[in-house]
GROMACS .gro file of C-alpha atoms in nm:
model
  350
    1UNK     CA    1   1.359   4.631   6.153
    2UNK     CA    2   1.325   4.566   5.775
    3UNK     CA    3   1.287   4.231   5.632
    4UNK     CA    4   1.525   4.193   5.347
    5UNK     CA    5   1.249   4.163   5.124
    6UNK     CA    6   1.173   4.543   5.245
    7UNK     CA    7   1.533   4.665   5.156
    8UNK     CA    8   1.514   4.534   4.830
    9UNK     CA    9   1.205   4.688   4.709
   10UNK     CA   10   1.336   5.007   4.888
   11UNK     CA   11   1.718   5.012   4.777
   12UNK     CA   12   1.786   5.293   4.540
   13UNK     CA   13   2.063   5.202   4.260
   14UNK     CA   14   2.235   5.488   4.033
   15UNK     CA   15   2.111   5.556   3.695
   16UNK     CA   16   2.423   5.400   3.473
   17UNK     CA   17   2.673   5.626   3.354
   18UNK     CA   18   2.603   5.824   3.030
   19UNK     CA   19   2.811   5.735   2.760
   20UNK     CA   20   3.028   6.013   2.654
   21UNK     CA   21   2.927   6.128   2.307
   22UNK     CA   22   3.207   6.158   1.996
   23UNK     CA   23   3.258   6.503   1.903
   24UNK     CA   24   3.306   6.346   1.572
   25UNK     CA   25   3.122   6.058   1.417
   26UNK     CA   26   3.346   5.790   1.418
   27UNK     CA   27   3.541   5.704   1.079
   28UNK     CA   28   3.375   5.400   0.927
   29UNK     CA   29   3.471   5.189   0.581
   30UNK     CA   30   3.249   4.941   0.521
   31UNK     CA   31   3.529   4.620   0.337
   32UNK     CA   32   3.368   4.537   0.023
   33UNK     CA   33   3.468   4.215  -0.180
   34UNK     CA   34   3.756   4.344  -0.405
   35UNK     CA   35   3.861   4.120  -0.754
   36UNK     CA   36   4.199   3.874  -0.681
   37UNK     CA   37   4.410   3.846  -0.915
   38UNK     CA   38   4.481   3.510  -0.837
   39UNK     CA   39   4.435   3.240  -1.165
   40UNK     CA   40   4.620   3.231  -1.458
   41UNK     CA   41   4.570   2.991  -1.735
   42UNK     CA   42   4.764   2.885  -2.055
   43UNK     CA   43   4.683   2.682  -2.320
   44UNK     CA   44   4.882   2.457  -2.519
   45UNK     CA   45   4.820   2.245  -2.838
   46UNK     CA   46   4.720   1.979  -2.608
   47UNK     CA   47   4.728   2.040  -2.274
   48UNK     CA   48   4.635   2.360  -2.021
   49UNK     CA   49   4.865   2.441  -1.758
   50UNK     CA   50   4.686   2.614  -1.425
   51UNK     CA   51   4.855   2.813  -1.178
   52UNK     CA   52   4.643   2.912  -0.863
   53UNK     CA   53   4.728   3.159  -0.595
   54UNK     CA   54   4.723   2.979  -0.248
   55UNK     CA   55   4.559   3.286  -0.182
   56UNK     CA   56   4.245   3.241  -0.407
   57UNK     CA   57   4.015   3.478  -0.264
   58UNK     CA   58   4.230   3.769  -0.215
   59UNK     CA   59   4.168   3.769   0.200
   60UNK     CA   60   4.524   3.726   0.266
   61UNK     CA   61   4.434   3.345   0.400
   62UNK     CA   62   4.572   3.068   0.178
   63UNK     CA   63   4.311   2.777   0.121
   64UNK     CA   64   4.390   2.402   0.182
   65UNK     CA   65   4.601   2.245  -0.153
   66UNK     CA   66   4.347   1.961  -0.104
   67UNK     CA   67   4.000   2.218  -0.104
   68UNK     CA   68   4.150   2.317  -0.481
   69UNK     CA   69   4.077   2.086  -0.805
   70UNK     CA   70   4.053   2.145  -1.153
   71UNK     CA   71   3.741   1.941  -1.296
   72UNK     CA   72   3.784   1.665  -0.986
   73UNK     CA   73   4.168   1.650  -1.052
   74UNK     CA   74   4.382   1.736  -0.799
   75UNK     CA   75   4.672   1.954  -0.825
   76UNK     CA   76   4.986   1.859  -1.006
   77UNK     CA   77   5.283   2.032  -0.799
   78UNK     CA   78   5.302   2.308  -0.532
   79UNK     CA   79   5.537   2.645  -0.495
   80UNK     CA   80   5.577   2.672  -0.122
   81UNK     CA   81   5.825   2.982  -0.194
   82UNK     CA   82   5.569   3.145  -0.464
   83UNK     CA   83   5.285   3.043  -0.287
   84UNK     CA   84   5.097   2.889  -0.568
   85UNK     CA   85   4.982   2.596  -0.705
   86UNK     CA   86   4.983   2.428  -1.043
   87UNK     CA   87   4.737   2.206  -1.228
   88UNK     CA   88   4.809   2.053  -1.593
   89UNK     CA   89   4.592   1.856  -1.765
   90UNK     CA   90   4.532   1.699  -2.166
   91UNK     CA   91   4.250   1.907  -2.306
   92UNK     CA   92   4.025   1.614  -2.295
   93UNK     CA   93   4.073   1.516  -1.918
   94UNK     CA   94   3.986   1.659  -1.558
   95UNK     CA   95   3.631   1.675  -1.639
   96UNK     CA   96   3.685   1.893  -1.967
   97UNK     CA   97   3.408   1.994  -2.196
   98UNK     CA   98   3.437   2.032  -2.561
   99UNK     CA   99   3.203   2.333  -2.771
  100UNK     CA  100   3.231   2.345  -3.116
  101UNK     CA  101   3.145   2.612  -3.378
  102UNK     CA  102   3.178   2.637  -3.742
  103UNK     CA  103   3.503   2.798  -3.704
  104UNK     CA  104   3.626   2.725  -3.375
  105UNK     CA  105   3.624   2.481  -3.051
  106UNK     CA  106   3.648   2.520  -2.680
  107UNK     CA  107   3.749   2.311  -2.425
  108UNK     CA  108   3.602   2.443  -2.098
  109UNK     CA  109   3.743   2.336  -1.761
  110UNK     CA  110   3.574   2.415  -1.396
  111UNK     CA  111   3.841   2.560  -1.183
  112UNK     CA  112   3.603   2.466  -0.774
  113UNK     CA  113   3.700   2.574  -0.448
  114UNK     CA  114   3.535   2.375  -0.172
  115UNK     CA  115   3.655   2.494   0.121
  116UNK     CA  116   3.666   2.254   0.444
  117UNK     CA  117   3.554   2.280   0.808
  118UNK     CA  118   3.784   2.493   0.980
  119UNK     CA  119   3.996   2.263   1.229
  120UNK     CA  120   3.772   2.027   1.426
  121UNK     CA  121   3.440   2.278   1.428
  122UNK     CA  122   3.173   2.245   1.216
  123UNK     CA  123   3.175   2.621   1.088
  124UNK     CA  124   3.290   2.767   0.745
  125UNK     CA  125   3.400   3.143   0.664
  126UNK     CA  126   3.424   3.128   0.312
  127UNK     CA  127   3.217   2.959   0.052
  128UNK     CA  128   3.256   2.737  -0.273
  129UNK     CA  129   3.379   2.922  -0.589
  130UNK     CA  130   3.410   2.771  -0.959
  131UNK     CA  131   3.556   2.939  -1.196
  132UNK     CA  132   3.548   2.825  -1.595
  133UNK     CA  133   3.884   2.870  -1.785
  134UNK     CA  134   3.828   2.797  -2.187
  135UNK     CA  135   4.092   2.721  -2.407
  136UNK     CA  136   3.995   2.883  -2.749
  137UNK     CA  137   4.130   2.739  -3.080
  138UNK     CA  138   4.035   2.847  -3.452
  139UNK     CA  139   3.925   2.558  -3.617
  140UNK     CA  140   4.022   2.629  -3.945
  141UNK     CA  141   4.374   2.586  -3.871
  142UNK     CA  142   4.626   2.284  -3.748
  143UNK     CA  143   4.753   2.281  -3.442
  144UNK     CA  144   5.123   2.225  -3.616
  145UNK     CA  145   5.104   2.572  -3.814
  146UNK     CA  146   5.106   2.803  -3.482
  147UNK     CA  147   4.818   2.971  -3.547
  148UNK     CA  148   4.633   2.878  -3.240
  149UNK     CA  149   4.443   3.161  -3.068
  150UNK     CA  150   4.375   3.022  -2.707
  151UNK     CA  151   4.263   3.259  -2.405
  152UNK     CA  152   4.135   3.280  -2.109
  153UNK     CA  153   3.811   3.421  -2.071
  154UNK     CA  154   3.625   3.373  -1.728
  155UNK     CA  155   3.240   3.535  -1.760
  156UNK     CA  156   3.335   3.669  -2.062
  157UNK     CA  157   3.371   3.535  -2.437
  158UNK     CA  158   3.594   3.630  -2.724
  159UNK     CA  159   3.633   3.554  -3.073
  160UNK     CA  160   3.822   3.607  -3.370
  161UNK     CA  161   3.808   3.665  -3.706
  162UNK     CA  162   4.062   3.574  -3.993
  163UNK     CA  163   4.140   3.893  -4.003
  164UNK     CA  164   4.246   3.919  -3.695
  165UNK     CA  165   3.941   4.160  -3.560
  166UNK     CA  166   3.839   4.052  -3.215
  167UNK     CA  167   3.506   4.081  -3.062
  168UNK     CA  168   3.421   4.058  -2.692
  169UNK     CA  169   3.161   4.054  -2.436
  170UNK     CA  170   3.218   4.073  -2.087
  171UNK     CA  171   3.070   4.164  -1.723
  172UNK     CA  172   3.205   4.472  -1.581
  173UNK     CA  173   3.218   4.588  -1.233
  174UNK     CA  174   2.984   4.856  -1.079
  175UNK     CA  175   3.257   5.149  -1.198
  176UNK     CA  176   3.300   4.994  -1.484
  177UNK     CA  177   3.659   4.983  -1.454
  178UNK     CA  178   3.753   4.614  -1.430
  179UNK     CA  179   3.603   4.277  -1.583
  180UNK     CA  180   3.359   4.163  -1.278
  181UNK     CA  181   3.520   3.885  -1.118
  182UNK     CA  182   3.183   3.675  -1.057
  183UNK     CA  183   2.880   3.605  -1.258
  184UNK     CA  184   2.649   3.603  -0.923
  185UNK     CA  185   2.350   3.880  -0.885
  186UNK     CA  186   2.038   3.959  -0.738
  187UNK     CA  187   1.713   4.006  -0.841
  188UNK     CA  188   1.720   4.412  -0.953
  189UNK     CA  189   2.090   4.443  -0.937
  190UNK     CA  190   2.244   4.579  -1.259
  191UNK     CA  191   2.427   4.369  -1.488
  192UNK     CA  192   2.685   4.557  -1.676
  193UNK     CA  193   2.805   4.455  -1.989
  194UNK     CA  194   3.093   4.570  -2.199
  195UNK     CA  195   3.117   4.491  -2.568
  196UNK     CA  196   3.433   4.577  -2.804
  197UNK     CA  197   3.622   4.542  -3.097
  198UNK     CA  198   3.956   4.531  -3.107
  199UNK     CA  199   4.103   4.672  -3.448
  200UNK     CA  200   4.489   4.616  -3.553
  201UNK     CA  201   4.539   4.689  -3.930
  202UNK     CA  202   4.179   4.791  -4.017
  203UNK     CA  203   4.038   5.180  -4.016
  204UNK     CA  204   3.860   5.307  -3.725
  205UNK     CA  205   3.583   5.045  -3.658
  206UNK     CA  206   3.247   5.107  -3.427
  207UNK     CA  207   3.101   4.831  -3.246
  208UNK     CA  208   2.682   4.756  -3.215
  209UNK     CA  209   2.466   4.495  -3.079
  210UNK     CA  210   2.206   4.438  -3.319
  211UNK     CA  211   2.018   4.175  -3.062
  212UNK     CA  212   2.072   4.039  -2.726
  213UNK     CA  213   1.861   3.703  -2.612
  214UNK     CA  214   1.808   3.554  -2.297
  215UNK     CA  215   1.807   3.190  -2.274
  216UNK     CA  216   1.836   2.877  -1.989
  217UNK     CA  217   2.077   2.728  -2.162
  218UNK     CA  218   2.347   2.881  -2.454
  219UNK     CA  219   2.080   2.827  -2.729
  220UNK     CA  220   1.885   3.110  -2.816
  221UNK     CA  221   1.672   2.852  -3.019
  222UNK     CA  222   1.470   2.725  -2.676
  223UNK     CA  223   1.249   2.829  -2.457
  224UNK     CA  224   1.161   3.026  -2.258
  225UNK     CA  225   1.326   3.293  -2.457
  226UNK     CA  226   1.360   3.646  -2.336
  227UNK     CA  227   1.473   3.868  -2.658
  228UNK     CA  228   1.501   4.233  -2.451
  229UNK     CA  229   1.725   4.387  -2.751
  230UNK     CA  230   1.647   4.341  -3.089
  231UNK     CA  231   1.542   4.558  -3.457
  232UNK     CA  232   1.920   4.628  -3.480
  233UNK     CA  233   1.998   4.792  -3.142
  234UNK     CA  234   1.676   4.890  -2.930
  235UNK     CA  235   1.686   4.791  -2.585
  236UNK     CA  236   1.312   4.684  -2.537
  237UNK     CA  237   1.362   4.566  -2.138
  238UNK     CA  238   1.275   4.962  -1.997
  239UNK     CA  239   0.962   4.929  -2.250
  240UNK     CA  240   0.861   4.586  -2.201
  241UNK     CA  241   0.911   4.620  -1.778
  242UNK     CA  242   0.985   4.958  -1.698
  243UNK     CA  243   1.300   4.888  -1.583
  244UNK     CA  244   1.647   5.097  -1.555
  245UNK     CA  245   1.777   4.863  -1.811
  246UNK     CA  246   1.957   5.123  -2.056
  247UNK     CA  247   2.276   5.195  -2.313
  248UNK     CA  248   2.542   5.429  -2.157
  249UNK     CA  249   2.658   5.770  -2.341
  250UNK     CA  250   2.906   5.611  -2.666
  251UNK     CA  251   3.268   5.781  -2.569
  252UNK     CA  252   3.452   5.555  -2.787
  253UNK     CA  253   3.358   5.408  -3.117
  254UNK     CA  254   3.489   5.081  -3.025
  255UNK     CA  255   3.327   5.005  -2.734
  256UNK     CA  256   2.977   5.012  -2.665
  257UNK     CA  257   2.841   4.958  -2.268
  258UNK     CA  258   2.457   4.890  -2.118
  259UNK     CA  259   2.308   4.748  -1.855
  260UNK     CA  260   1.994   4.517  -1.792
  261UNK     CA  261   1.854   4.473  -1.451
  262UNK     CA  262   1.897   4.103  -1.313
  263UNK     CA  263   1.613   3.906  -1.403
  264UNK     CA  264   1.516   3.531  -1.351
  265UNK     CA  265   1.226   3.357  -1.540
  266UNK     CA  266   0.953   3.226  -1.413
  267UNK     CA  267   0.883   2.930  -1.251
  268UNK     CA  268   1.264   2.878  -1.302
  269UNK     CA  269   1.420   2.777  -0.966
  270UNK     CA  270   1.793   2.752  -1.056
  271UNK     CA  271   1.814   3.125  -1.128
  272UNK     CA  272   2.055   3.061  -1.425
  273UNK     CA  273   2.025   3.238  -1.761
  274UNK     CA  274   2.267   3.306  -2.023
  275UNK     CA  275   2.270   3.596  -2.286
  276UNK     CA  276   2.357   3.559  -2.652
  277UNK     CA  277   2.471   3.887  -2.797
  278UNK     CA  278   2.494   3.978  -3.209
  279UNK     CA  279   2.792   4.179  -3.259
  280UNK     CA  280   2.858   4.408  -3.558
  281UNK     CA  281   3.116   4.635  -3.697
  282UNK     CA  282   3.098   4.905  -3.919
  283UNK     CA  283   3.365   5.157  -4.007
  284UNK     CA  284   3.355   5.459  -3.744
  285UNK     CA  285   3.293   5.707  -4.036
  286UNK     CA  286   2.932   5.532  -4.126
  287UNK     CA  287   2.604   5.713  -4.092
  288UNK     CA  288   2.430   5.665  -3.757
  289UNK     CA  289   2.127   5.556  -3.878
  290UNK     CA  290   1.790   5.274  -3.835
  291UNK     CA  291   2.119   4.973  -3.822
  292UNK     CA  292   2.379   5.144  -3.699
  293UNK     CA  293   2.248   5.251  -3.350
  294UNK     CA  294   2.222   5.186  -2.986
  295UNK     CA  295   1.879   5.270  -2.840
  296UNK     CA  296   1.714   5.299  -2.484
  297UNK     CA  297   1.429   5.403  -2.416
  298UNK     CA  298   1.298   5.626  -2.090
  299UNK     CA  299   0.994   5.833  -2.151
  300UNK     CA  300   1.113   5.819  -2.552
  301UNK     CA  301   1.408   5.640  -2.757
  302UNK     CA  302   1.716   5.813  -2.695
  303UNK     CA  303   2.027   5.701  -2.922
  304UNK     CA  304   2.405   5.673  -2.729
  305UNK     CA  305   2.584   5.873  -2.988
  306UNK     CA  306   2.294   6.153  -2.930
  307UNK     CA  307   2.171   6.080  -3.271
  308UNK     CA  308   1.807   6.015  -3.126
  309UNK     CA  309   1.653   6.028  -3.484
  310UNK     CA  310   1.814   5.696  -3.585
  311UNK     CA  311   1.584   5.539  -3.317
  312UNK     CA  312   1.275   5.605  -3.469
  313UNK     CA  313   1.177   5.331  -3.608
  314UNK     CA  314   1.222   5.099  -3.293
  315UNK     CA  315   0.846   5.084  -3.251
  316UNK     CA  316   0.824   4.951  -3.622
  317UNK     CA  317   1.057   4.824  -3.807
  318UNK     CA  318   1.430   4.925  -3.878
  319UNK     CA  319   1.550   4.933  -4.253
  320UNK     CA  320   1.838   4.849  -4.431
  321UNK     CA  321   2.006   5.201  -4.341
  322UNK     CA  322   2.356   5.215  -4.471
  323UNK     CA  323   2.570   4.988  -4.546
  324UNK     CA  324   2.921   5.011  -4.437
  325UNK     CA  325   3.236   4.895  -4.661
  326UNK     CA  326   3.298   4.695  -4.401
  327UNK     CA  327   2.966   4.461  -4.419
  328UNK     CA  328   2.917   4.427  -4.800
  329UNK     CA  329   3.079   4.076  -4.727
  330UNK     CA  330   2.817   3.951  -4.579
  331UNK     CA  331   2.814   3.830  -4.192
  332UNK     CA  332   3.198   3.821  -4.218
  333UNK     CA  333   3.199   4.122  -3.941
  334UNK     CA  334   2.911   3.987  -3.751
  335UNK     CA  335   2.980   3.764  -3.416
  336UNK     CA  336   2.760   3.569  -3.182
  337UNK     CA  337   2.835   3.485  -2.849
  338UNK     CA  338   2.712   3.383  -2.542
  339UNK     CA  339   2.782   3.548  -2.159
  340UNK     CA  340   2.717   3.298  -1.912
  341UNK     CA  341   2.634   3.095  -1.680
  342UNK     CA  342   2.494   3.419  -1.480
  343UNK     CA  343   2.326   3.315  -1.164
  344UNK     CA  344   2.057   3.540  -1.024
  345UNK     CA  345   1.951   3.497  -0.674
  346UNK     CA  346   1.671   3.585  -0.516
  347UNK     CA  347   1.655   3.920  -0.287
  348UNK     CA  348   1.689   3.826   0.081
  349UNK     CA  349   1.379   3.914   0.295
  350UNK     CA  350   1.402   4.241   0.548
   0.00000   0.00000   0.00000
């Protein structure tokens, strides 16, 4: 007779069924984060009115009225039909800051999201969000005449001229397609950025960066100070790194795209930086030439026209080149501004 200590060492189980194999490989999507449409902003003479979609982050899952505030103030009134909320505020309350130019000021408000705990657990599935909304006003002019310019310009900034010529600079998504909706990265990823003019009554106009600074704060006069494009439009970061940093192929005379892998500077543990671009525009019908260009370089300079001659003098210096009618006034078609805050994180760990 066995002991049952016998019949367990001797008991013989079945291997486990195979599992069946797919004749197909099974149809996969991985989600990815897409932009939500969800803020609007306008600006008065004195006041900024705020209307927030309950559902902020586009996941079809409205957040708490009381997770929402606009610079610590909560919100004003609520659409339960609309599903929406509304925030107003003076231009110098709810935790508004004022920037000021020669010819212009800014009040900047910080749109947060906080979200709560969800019910009575101690667990969160979404994270905090802030988004800045800037009221833009030409300083120049009184508010009584109607001549107020104000916009809303998250990650992105735009200015004006008198003469009605607008300049921008903005983050762009991975297709280039759409404004990026966040100003977060990673060390390496690619930050795309889109700069424009926007003509009405002038002739054909093409856009250049003559510089592009990196800074810790919007002040390209402190350090540290990371000047990657410079000498009138040569992208030094590939040079200077070896990086992928680089100006796309020019299809349009107005706009002008390139990209700089995301960088953070060292011995700097916030991981913010912000970029101040110098914009220029010169009629479309000007000479590409030593100021007129937009340069990368990758085993040579290579110009985004295809005019790769203009780009030899990026490893001396670039001349006067020709001037436009456009810029015989000066720095009147010249803008400066400043993309940021951009947040780089560090890379995970495997």
């Amino acid at each position: 007779m066995k002991t049952r200590e016998e019949m367990s060492s001797s008991q013989q189980f079945p291997d486990p069924p195979a599992e069946e194999q797919p004749r197909h490989p099974p149809e996969f999507e991985l989600k990815t984060p897409t932009a939500a449409d969800s803020i609007s902003a306008v600006c008065g003479e004195s006041s900024v009115r705020v209307v927030v979609k309950k559902d902020l982050l586009g996941i079809d899952k409205p957040v708490l009225q009381s997770d929402v505030t606009l610079g610590g103030c909560p919100a004003t009134g609520e659409d339960p039909d609309a599903q929406v909320l509304f925030f107003e505020s003076e231009l110098h309350g709810c935790g508004s800051q004022l920037l000021m130019s020669e010819d212009s000021f800014v009040y900047v408000f910080m749109l947060l999201y906080s979200p709560s705990p969800l019910g009575d657990s101690p667990i969160l599935r979404t994270r905090d969000v802030s988004v800045n909304i800037e009221c833009h006003y030409v300083r120049k002019h009184d508010v009584s005449t109607g001549l107020l310019k104000p916009s809303w310009a998250p990650f992105s900034v735009m200015k004006a001229s008198e003469e009605n010529l607008y300049f921008s600079l903005r983050l762009m998504t991975d297709d280039w397609q759409f404004p990026r909706p966040s100003a977060q990265f990673v060390l390496g990823e690619m930050m795309k950025f889109e700069v424009s003019v926007k003509q009405f009554h002038h002739l054909p106009l093409r856009v250049t960066v003559d510089s592009c600074v990196a800074t810790l704060v919007p002040n390209i006069d402190t350090v540290p100070r990371y000047a990657f494009l410079g000498n009138n439009g040569c992208l030094f970061d590939s040079q200077l790194t070896g990086s992928s940093s680089r100006f796309l192929p020019r299809s349009l005379d107005n706009t002008l795209q390139f990209e700089v892998e995301a960088f953070r500077f060292h011995q700097d543990n916030s991981g913010v930086i912000y970029i101040t671009c110098s914009m220029r525009a010169t009629a479309a019908s000007a000479t590409v030439d030593a100021t007129n260009k937009a340069c990368s370089f990758s085993n040579g300079w290579s110009e985004a026209s295809g005019v790769h001659q203009a780009c030899s003098c990026c490893e001396t210096e670039c001349g006067t080149g020709q001037r436009s009618p456009l810029t015989k006034q000066g720095d009147q078609w010249k803008q400066e501004m400043v993309a940021g805050p951009i947040v780089v994180n560090e890379r995970p760990l495997p």
